[in-house]
Short mmCIF file of C-alpha atoms in Angstrom, two decimals:
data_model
loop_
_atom_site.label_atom_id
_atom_site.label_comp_id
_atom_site.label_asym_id
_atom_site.label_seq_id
_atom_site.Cartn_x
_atom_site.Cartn_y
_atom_site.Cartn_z
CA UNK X 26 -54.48 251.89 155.45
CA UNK X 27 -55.28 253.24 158.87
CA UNK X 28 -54.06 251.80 161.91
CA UNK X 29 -56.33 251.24 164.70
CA UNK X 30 -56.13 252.18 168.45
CA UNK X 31 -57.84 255.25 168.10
CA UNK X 32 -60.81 257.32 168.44
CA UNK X 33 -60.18 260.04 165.80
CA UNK X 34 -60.57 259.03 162.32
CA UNK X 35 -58.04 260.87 159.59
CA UNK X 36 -59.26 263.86 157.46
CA UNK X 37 -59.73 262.88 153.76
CA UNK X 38 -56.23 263.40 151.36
CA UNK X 39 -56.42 266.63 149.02
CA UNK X 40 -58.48 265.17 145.99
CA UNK X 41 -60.79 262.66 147.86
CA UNK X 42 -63.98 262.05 145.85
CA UNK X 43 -66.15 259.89 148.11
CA UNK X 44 -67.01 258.58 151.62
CA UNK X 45 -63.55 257.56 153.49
CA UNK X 46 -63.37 254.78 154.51
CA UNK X 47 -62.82 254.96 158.41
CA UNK X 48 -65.85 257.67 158.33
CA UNK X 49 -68.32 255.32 157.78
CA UNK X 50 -67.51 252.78 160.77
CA UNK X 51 -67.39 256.03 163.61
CA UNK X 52 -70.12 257.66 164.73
CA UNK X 53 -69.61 261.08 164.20
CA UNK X 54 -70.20 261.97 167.95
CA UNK X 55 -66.28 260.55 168.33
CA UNK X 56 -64.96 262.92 166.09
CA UNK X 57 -63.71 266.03 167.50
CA UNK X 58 -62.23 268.62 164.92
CA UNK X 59 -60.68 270.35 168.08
CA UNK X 60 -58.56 267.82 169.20
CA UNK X 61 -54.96 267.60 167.73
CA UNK X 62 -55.12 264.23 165.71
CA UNK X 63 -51.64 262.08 166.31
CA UNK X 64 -50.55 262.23 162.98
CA UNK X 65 -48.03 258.98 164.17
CA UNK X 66 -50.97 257.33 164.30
CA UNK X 67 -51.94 257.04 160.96
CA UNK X 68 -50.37 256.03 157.16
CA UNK X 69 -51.88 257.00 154.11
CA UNK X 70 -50.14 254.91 151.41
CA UNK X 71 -52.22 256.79 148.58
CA UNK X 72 -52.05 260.37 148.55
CA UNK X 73 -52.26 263.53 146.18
CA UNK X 74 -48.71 263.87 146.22
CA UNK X 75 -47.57 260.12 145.27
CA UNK X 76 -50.38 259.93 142.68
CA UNK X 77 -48.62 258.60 139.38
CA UNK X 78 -51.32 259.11 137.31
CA UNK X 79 -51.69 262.75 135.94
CA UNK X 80 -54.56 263.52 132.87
CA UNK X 81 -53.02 266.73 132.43
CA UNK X 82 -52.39 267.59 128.75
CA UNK X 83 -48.82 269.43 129.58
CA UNK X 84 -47.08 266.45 131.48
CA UNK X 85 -45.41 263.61 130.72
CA UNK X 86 -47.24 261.03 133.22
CA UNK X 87 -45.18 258.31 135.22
CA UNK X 88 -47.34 255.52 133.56
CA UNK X 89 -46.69 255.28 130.34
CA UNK X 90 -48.60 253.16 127.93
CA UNK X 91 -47.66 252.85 124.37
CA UNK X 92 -46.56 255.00 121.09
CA UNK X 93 -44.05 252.34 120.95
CA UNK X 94 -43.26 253.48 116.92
CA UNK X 95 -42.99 256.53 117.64
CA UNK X 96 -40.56 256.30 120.47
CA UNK X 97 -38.55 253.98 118.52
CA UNK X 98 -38.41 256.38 115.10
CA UNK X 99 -36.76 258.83 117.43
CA UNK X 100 -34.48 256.46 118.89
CA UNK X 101 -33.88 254.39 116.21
CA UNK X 102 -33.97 256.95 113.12
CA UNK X 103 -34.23 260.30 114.13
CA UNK X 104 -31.54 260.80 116.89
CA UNK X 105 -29.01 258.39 115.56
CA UNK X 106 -29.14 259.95 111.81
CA UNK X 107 -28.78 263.28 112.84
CA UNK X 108 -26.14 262.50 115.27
CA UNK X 109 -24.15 261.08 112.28
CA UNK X 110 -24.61 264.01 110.02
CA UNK X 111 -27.41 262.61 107.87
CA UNK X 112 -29.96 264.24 107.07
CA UNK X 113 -33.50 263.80 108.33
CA UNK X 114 -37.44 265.31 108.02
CA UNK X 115 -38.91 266.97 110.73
CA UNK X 116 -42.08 265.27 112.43
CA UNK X 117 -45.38 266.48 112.25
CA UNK X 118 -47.80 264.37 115.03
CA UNK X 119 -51.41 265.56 114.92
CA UNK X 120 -54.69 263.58 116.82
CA UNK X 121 -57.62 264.75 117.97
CA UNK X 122 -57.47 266.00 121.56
CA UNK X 123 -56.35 263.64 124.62
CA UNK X 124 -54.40 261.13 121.98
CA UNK X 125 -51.02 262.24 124.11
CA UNK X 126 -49.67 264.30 121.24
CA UNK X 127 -47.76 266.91 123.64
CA UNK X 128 -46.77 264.33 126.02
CA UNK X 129 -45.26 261.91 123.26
CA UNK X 130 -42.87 264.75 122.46
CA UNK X 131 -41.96 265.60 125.96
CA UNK X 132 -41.12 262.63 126.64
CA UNK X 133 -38.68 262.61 123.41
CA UNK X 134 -37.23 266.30 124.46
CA UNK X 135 -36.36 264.68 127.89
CA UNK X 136 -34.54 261.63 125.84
CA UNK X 137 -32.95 264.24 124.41
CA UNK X 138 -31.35 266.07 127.33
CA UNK X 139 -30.52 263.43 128.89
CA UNK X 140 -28.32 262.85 126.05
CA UNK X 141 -27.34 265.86 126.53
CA UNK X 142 -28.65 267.90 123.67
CA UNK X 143 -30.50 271.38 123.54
CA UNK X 144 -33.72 271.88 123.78
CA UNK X 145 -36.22 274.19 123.62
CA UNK X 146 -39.52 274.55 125.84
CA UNK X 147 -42.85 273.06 124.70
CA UNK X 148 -43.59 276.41 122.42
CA UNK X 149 -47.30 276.71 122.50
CA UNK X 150 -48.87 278.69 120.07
CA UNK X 151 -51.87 280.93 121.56
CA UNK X 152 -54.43 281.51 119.10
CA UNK X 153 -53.35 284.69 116.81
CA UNK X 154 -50.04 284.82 118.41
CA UNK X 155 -47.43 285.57 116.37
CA UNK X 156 -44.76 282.07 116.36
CA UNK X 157 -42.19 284.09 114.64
CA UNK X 158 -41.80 286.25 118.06
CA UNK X 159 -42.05 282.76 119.83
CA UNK X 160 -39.40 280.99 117.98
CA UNK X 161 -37.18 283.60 117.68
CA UNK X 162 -36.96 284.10 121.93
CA UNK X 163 -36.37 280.60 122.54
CA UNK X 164 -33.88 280.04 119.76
CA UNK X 165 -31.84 282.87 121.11
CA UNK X 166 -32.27 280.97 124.47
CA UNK X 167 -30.69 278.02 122.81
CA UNK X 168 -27.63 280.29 121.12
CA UNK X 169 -27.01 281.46 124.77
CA UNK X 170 -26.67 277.84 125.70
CA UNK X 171 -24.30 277.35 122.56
CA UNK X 172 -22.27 280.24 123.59
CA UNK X 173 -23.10 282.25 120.53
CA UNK X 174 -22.99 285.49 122.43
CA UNK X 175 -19.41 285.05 124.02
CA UNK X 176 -17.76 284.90 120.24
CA UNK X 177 -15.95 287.87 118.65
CA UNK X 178 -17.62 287.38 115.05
CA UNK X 179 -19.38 290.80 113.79
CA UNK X 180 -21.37 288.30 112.21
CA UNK X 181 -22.66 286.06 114.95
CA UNK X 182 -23.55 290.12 116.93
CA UNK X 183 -25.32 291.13 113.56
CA UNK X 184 -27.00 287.84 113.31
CA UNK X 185 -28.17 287.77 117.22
CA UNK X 186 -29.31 291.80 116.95
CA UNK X 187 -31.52 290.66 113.92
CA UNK X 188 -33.05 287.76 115.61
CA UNK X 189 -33.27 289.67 119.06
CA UNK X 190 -35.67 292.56 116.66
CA UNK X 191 -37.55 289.96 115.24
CA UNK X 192 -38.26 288.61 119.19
CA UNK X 193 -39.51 292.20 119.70
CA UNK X 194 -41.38 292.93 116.69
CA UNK X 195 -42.60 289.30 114.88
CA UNK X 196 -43.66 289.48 111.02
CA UNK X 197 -44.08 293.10 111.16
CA UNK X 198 -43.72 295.06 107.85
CA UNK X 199 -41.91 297.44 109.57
CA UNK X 200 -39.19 295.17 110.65
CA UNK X 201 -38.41 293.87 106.63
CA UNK X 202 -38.29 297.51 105.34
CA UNK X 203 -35.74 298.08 108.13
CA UNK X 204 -33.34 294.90 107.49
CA UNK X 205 -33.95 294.21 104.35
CA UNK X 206 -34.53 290.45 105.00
CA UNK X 207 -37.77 288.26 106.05
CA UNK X 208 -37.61 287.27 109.41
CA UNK X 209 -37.51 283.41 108.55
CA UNK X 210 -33.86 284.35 107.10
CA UNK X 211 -32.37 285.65 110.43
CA UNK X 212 -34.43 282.49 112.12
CA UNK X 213 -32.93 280.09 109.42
CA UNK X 214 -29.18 281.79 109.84
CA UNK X 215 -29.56 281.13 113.71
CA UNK X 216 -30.39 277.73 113.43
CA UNK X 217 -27.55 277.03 111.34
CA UNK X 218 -25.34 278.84 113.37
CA UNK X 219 -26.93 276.48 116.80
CA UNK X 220 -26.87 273.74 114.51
CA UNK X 221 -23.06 274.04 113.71
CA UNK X 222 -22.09 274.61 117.72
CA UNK X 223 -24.38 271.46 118.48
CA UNK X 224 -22.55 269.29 115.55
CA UNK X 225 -19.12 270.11 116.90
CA UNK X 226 -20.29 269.25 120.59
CA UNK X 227 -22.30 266.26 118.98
CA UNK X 228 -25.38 266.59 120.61
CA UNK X 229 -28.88 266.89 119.21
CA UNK X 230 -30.83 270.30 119.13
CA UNK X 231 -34.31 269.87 119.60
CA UNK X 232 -37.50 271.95 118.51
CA UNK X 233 -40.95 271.63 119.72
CA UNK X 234 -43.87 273.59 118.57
CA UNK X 235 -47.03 272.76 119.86
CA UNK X 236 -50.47 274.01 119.17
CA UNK X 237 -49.52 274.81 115.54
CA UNK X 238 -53.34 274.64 114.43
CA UNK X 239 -53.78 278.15 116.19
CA UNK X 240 -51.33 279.85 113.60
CA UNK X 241 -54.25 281.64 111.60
CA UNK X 242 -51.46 284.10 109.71
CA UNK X 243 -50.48 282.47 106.04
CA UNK X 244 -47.63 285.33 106.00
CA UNK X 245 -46.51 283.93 109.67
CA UNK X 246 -47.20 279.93 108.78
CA UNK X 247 -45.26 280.26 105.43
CA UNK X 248 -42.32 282.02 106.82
CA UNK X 249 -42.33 279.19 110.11
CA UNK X 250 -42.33 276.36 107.88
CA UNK X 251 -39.55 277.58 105.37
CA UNK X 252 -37.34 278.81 108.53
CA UNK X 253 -37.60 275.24 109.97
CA UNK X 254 -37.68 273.33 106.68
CA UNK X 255 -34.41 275.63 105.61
CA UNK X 256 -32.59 274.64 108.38
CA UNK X 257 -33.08 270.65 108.89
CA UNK X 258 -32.19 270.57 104.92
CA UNK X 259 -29.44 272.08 104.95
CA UNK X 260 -25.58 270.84 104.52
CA UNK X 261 -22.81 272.25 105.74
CA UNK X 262 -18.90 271.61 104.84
CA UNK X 263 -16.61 269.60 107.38
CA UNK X 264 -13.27 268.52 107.50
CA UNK X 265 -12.80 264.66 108.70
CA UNK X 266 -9.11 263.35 109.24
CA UNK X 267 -6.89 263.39 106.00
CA UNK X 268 -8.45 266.35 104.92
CA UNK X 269 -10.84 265.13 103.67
CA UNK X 270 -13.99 267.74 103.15
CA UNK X 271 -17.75 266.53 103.50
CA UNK X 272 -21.20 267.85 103.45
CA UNK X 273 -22.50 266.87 107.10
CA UNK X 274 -26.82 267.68 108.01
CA UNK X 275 -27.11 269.25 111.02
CA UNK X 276 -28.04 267.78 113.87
CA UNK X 277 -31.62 269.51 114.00
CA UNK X 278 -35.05 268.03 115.18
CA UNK X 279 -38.49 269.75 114.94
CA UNK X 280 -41.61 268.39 116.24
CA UNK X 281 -44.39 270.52 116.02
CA UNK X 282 -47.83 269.01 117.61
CA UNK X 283 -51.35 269.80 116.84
CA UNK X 284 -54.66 269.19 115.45
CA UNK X 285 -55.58 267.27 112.48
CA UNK X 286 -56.50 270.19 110.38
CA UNK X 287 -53.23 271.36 110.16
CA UNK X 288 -52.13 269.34 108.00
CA UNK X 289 -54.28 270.58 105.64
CA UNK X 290 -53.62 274.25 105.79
CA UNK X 291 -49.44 273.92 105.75
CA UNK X 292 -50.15 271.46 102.89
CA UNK X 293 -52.10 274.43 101.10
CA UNK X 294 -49.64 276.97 101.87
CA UNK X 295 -45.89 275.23 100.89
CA UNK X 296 -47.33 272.20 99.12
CA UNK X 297 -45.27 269.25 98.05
CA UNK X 298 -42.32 271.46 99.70
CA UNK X 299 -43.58 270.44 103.52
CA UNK X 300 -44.52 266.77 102.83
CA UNK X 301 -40.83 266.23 101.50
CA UNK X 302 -40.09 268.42 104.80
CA UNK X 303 -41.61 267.19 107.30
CA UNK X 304 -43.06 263.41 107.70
CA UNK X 305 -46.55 263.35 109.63
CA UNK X 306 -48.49 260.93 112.33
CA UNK X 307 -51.68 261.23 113.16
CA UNK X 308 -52.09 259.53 116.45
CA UNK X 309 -54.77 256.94 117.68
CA UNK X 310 -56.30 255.30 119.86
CA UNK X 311 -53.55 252.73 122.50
CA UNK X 312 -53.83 249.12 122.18
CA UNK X 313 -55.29 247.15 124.86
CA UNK X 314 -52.48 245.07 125.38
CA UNK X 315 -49.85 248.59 125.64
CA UNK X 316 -52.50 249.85 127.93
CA UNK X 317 -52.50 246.35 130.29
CA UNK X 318 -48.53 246.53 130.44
CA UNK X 319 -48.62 249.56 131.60
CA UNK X 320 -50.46 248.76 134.41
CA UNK X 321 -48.58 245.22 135.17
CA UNK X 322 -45.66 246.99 137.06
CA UNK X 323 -48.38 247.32 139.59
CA UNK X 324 -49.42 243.85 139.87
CA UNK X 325 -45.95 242.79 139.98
CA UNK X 326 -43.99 243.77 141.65
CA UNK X 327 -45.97 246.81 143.06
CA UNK X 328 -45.87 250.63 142.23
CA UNK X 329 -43.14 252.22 144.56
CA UNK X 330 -44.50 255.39 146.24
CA UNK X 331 -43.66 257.40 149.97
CA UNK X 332 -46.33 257.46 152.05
CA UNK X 333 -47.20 260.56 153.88
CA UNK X 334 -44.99 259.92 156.36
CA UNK X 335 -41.87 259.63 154.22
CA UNK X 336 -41.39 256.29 154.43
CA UNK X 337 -41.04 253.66 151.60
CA UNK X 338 -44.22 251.67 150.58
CA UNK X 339 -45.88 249.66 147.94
CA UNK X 340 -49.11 250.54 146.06
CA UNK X 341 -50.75 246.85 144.15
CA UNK X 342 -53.46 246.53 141.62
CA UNK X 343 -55.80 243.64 141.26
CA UNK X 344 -56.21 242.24 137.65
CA UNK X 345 -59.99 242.76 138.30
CA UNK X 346 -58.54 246.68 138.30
CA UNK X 347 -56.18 246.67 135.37
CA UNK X 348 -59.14 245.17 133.35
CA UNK X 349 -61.44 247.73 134.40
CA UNK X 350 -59.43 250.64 133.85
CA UNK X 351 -58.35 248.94 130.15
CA UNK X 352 -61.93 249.00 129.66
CA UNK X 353 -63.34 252.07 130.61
CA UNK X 354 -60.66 254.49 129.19
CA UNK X 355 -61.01 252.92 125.64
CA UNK X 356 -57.33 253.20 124.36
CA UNK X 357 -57.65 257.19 125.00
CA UNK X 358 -54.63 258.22 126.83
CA UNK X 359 -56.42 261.33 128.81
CA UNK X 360 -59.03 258.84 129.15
CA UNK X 361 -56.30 256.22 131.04
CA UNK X 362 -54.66 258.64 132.97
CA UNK X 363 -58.14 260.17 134.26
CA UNK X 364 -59.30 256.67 135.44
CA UNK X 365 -56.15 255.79 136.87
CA UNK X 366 -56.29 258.81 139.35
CA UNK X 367 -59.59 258.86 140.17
CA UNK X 368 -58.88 255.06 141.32
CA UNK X 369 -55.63 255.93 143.07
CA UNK X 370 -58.16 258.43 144.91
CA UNK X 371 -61.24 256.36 145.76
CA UNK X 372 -59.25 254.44 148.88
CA UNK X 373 -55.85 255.48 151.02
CA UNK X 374 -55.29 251.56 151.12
CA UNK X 375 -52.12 250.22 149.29
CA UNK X 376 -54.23 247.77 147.24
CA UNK X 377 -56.41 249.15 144.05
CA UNK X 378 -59.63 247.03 143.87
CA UNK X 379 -62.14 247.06 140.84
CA UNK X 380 -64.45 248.21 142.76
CA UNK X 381 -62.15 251.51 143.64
CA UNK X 382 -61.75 251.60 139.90
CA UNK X 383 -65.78 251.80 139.27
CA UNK X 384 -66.15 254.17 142.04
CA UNK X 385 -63.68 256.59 140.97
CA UNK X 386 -64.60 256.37 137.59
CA UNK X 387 -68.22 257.18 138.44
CA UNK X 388 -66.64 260.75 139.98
CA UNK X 389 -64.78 261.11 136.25
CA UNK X 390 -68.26 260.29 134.05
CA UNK X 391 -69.11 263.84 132.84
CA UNK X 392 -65.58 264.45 132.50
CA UNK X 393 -65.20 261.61 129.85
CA UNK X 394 -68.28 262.14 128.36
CA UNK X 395 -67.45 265.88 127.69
CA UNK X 396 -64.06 265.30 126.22
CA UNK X 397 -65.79 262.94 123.58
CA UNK X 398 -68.53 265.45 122.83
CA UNK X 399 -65.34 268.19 122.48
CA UNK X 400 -63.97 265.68 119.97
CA UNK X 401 -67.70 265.51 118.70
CA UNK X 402 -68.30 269.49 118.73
CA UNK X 403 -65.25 269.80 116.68
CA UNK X 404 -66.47 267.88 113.48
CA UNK X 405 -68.09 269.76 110.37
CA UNK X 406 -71.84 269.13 110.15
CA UNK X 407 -71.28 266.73 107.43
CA UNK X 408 -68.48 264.81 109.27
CA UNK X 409 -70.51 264.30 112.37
CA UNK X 410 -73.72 263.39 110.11
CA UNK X 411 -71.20 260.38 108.66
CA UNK X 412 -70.13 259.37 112.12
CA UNK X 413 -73.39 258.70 113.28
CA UNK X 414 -74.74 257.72 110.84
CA UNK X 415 -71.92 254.73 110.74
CA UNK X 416 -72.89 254.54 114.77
CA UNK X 417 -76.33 253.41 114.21
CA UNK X 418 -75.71 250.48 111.69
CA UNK X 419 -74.80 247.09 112.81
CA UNK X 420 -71.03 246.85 112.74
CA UNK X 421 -71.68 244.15 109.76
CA UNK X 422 -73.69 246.58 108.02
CA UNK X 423 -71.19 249.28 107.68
CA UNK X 424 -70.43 249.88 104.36
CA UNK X 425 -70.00 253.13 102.44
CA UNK X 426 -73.05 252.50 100.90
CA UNK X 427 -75.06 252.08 103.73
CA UNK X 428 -73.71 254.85 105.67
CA UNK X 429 -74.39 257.50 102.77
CA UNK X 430 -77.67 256.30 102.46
CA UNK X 431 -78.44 256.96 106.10
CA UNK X 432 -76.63 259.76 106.59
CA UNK X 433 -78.49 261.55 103.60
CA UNK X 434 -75.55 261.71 100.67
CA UNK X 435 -76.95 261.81 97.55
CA UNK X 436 -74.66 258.45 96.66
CA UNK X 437 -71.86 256.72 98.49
CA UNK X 438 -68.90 258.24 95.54
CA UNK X 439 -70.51 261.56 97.45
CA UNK X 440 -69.50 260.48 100.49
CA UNK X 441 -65.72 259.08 100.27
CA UNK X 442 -64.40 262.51 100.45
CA UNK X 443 -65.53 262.98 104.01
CA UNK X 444 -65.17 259.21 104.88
CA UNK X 445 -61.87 259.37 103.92
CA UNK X 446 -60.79 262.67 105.75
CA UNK X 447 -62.52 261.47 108.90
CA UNK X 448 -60.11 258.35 108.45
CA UNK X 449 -56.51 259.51 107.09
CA UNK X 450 -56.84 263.08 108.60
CA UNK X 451 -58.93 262.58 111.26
CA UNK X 452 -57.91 259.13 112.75
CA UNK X 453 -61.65 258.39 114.07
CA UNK X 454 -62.45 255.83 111.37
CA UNK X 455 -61.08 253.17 109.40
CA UNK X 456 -62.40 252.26 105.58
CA UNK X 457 -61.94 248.74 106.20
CA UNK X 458 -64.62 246.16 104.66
CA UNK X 459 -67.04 246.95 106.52
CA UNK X 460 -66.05 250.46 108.11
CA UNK X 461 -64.79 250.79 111.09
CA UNK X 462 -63.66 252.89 114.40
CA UNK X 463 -60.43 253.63 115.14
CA UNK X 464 -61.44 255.97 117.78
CA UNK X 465 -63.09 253.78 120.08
CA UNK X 466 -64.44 256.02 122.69
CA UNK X 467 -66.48 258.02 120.07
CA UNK X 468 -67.79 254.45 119.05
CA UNK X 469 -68.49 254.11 122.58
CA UNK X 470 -70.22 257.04 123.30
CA UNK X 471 -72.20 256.99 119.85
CA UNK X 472 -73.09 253.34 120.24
CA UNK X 473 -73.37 252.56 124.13
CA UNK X 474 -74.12 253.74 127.38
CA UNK X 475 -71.19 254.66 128.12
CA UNK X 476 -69.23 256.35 130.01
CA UNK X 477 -71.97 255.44 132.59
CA UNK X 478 -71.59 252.13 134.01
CA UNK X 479 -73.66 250.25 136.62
#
């Protein structure tokens, strides 16, 4: 909001996407870019720097809408199990792009220290990268932070000297003949070791992999997934008052995020040994209703921000613009966060209208169109041909039948195999009666006009 008594009008905030406000009621003969504007004089409540809305795949964003489940199975099953020695599978999420996969488990890693556990970085895996190397540094992060080092065992030195080679040198051949070992036995002997420290401190140690699609290697994949699986399985001998002996888990958590396909290829490669390992999600799209209570904190009582001043104000949101957002983003997280900002952007006012919503959102089109058409690019030619196909039926009319037919399978028993990976691997549609998506901006893209709007 600007206040008035002044000539000069206020340079658009970093980020501004169309005509400011205060430009278009000054002709521009009374603004003079050589005169010192009285900064005093003016209070931008929305700014780049107090946006809460961030699209950003790497960041957990200040509005949070949803993955209630999954938030709760770490709270409610994961953490408190492992805390009390019992044993527990690692997680596998996996969703298509912009589903919130890396955020979810950033936002349980930061649970997590603030309990006070360990916890590793977000460990993302560049394509042909070697996750052996990238495991190995950060665990011997996390045995610094256990005080590994400091102890006198010849052990614990051999052990960290082992792991500290396979940092250097990965899967290499050269680095077996010259230990004797695989390198997912010094990795699983470390854990354990962390694993023991964090059990007598009683805190959690926490694992993130992200990006796991992009390990290519069987060799490296096999030897990941046997380190990890190794280590959350197994039990370890303590003494409880009385002396009394017990086999205690350790408290260890692995998430490791990625595409759908990668379920598929550590399937093929350890078989029934990951499922019983690890236990997987495949993420989709937010409810309406999550998405709407995310958004009612700024109806009431107002989102608290600091203007650019530095002083304390209050951002509000119509229901006209929680509606319009909840519409246009189509229960895709990226999708949310992307609308939400380019709203927060389209006035400096510290009341979000629909209209800022449709006006911001009209800067974000070709950016929503092209993540769907990533999502799209992504499928195998007979995949896509099914999706289609199942957009241009009436939603009645969607049966497997009908969608073979159209989509040119030679019969519809022809075409459950890729129905059903597009549905339990994929997440984009359901097999209901008749089909369905569950991946609602592809349905809107396929089926609408969308993301345009009027």
């Amino acid at each position: 909001m600007a206040i008035a008594d002044c000539s000069l009008h206020p340079i658009p905030p970093i980020g501004w996407t169309g005509a400011h406000p205060t430009y278009q009621s000054a002709p521009l003969s009374v603004i003079n870019l050589s005169t010192k504007l009285d900064h005093d004089k003016f209070i931008f409540v929305r700014s780049a720097t107090n946006n809460p809305f961030n699209p950003g795949s790497d960041f957990v964003p200040q509005v949070w809408a949803g993955r209630t489940a999954q938030l709760n199975d770490w709270r409610d099953v994961v953490r408190p199990r492992l805390l009390r020695g019992l044993p527990e599978r690692g997680r596998t999420v996996l969703g298509e792009p912009g589903l919130g996969k890396s955020a979810l488990v950033r936002r349980i890693a930061a649970d997590a220290v603030d309990g006070g556990g360990w916890v590793t970085p977000q460990l993302r895996i560049p394509s042909g990268a070697d996750p052996l190397k990238l495991v190995a540094t950060a665990l011997l992060n996390l045995a610094q932070e256990a005080g590994l080092p400091s102890r006198r065992e010849k052990r614990i030195k051999d052990l960290l000297s082992r792991v500290q080679s396979v940092a250097a040198s990965g899967i290499s051949i050269g680095l077996r003949e010259s230990n004797g070992a695989d390198p997912h036995v010094e990795l699983t002997e470390l854990l354990v070791e962390i694993g023991r420290a964090a059990m007598q401190r009683n805190v959690i140690c926490l694992i993130h992999i992200d990006e796991v699609q992009n390990i290519t290697d069987e060799q490296a994949l096999s030897q990941l997934l046997i380190a990890l699986g190794d280590a959350i399985t197994r039990l370890v001998q303590v003494e409880v008052p009385g002396q009394v002996r017990l086999e205690r888990a350790l408290p260890i958590a692995v998430y490791l995020t990625g595409l759908p396909e990668f379920e598929d290829r550590a399937g093929a490669h350890t078989g029934a040994t990951f499922a019983r390992r690890f236990a997987t999600t495949v993420l989709s799209a937010i409810d309406d209703d999550d998405l709407t209570l995310a958004l009612q904190e700024f109806v009431v009582p107002g989102w608290s921000v600091t203007d650019d001043r530095g002083d304390p104000g209050i951002v509000r949101m119509t229901p006209e613009a929680v509606a319009d957002i909840v519409e246009l983003c189509r229960g895709e997280p990226f999708l949310f966060q992307l609308a939400g900002e380019r709203a927060w952007y389209a006035d400096d006012s510290d009341l979000i209208t629909g209209d800022q919503v449709r006006r911001g959102w009209r800067a974000a089109q070709r950016e929503a169109a092209a993540h769907v058409e990533r999502i799209l690019g992504r499928l195998p030619q007979r995949e896509r041909e099914l999706v289609e196909a199942m957009a241009q039926l009436p939603e009645a009319e969607r049966t497997l039948t009908r969608i073979a037919e159209r989509a040119g399978f030679t019969s519809a028993s022809a075409a459950g195999p890729t129905s059903q990976r597009l549905d339990t691997v994929r997440g984009i549609i359901d097999r209901g009666k008749p089909y369905g998506f569950r991946h609602r901006a592809v349905e809107a893209y396929l089926t609408s006009d969308w993301p345009s709007i009027g």
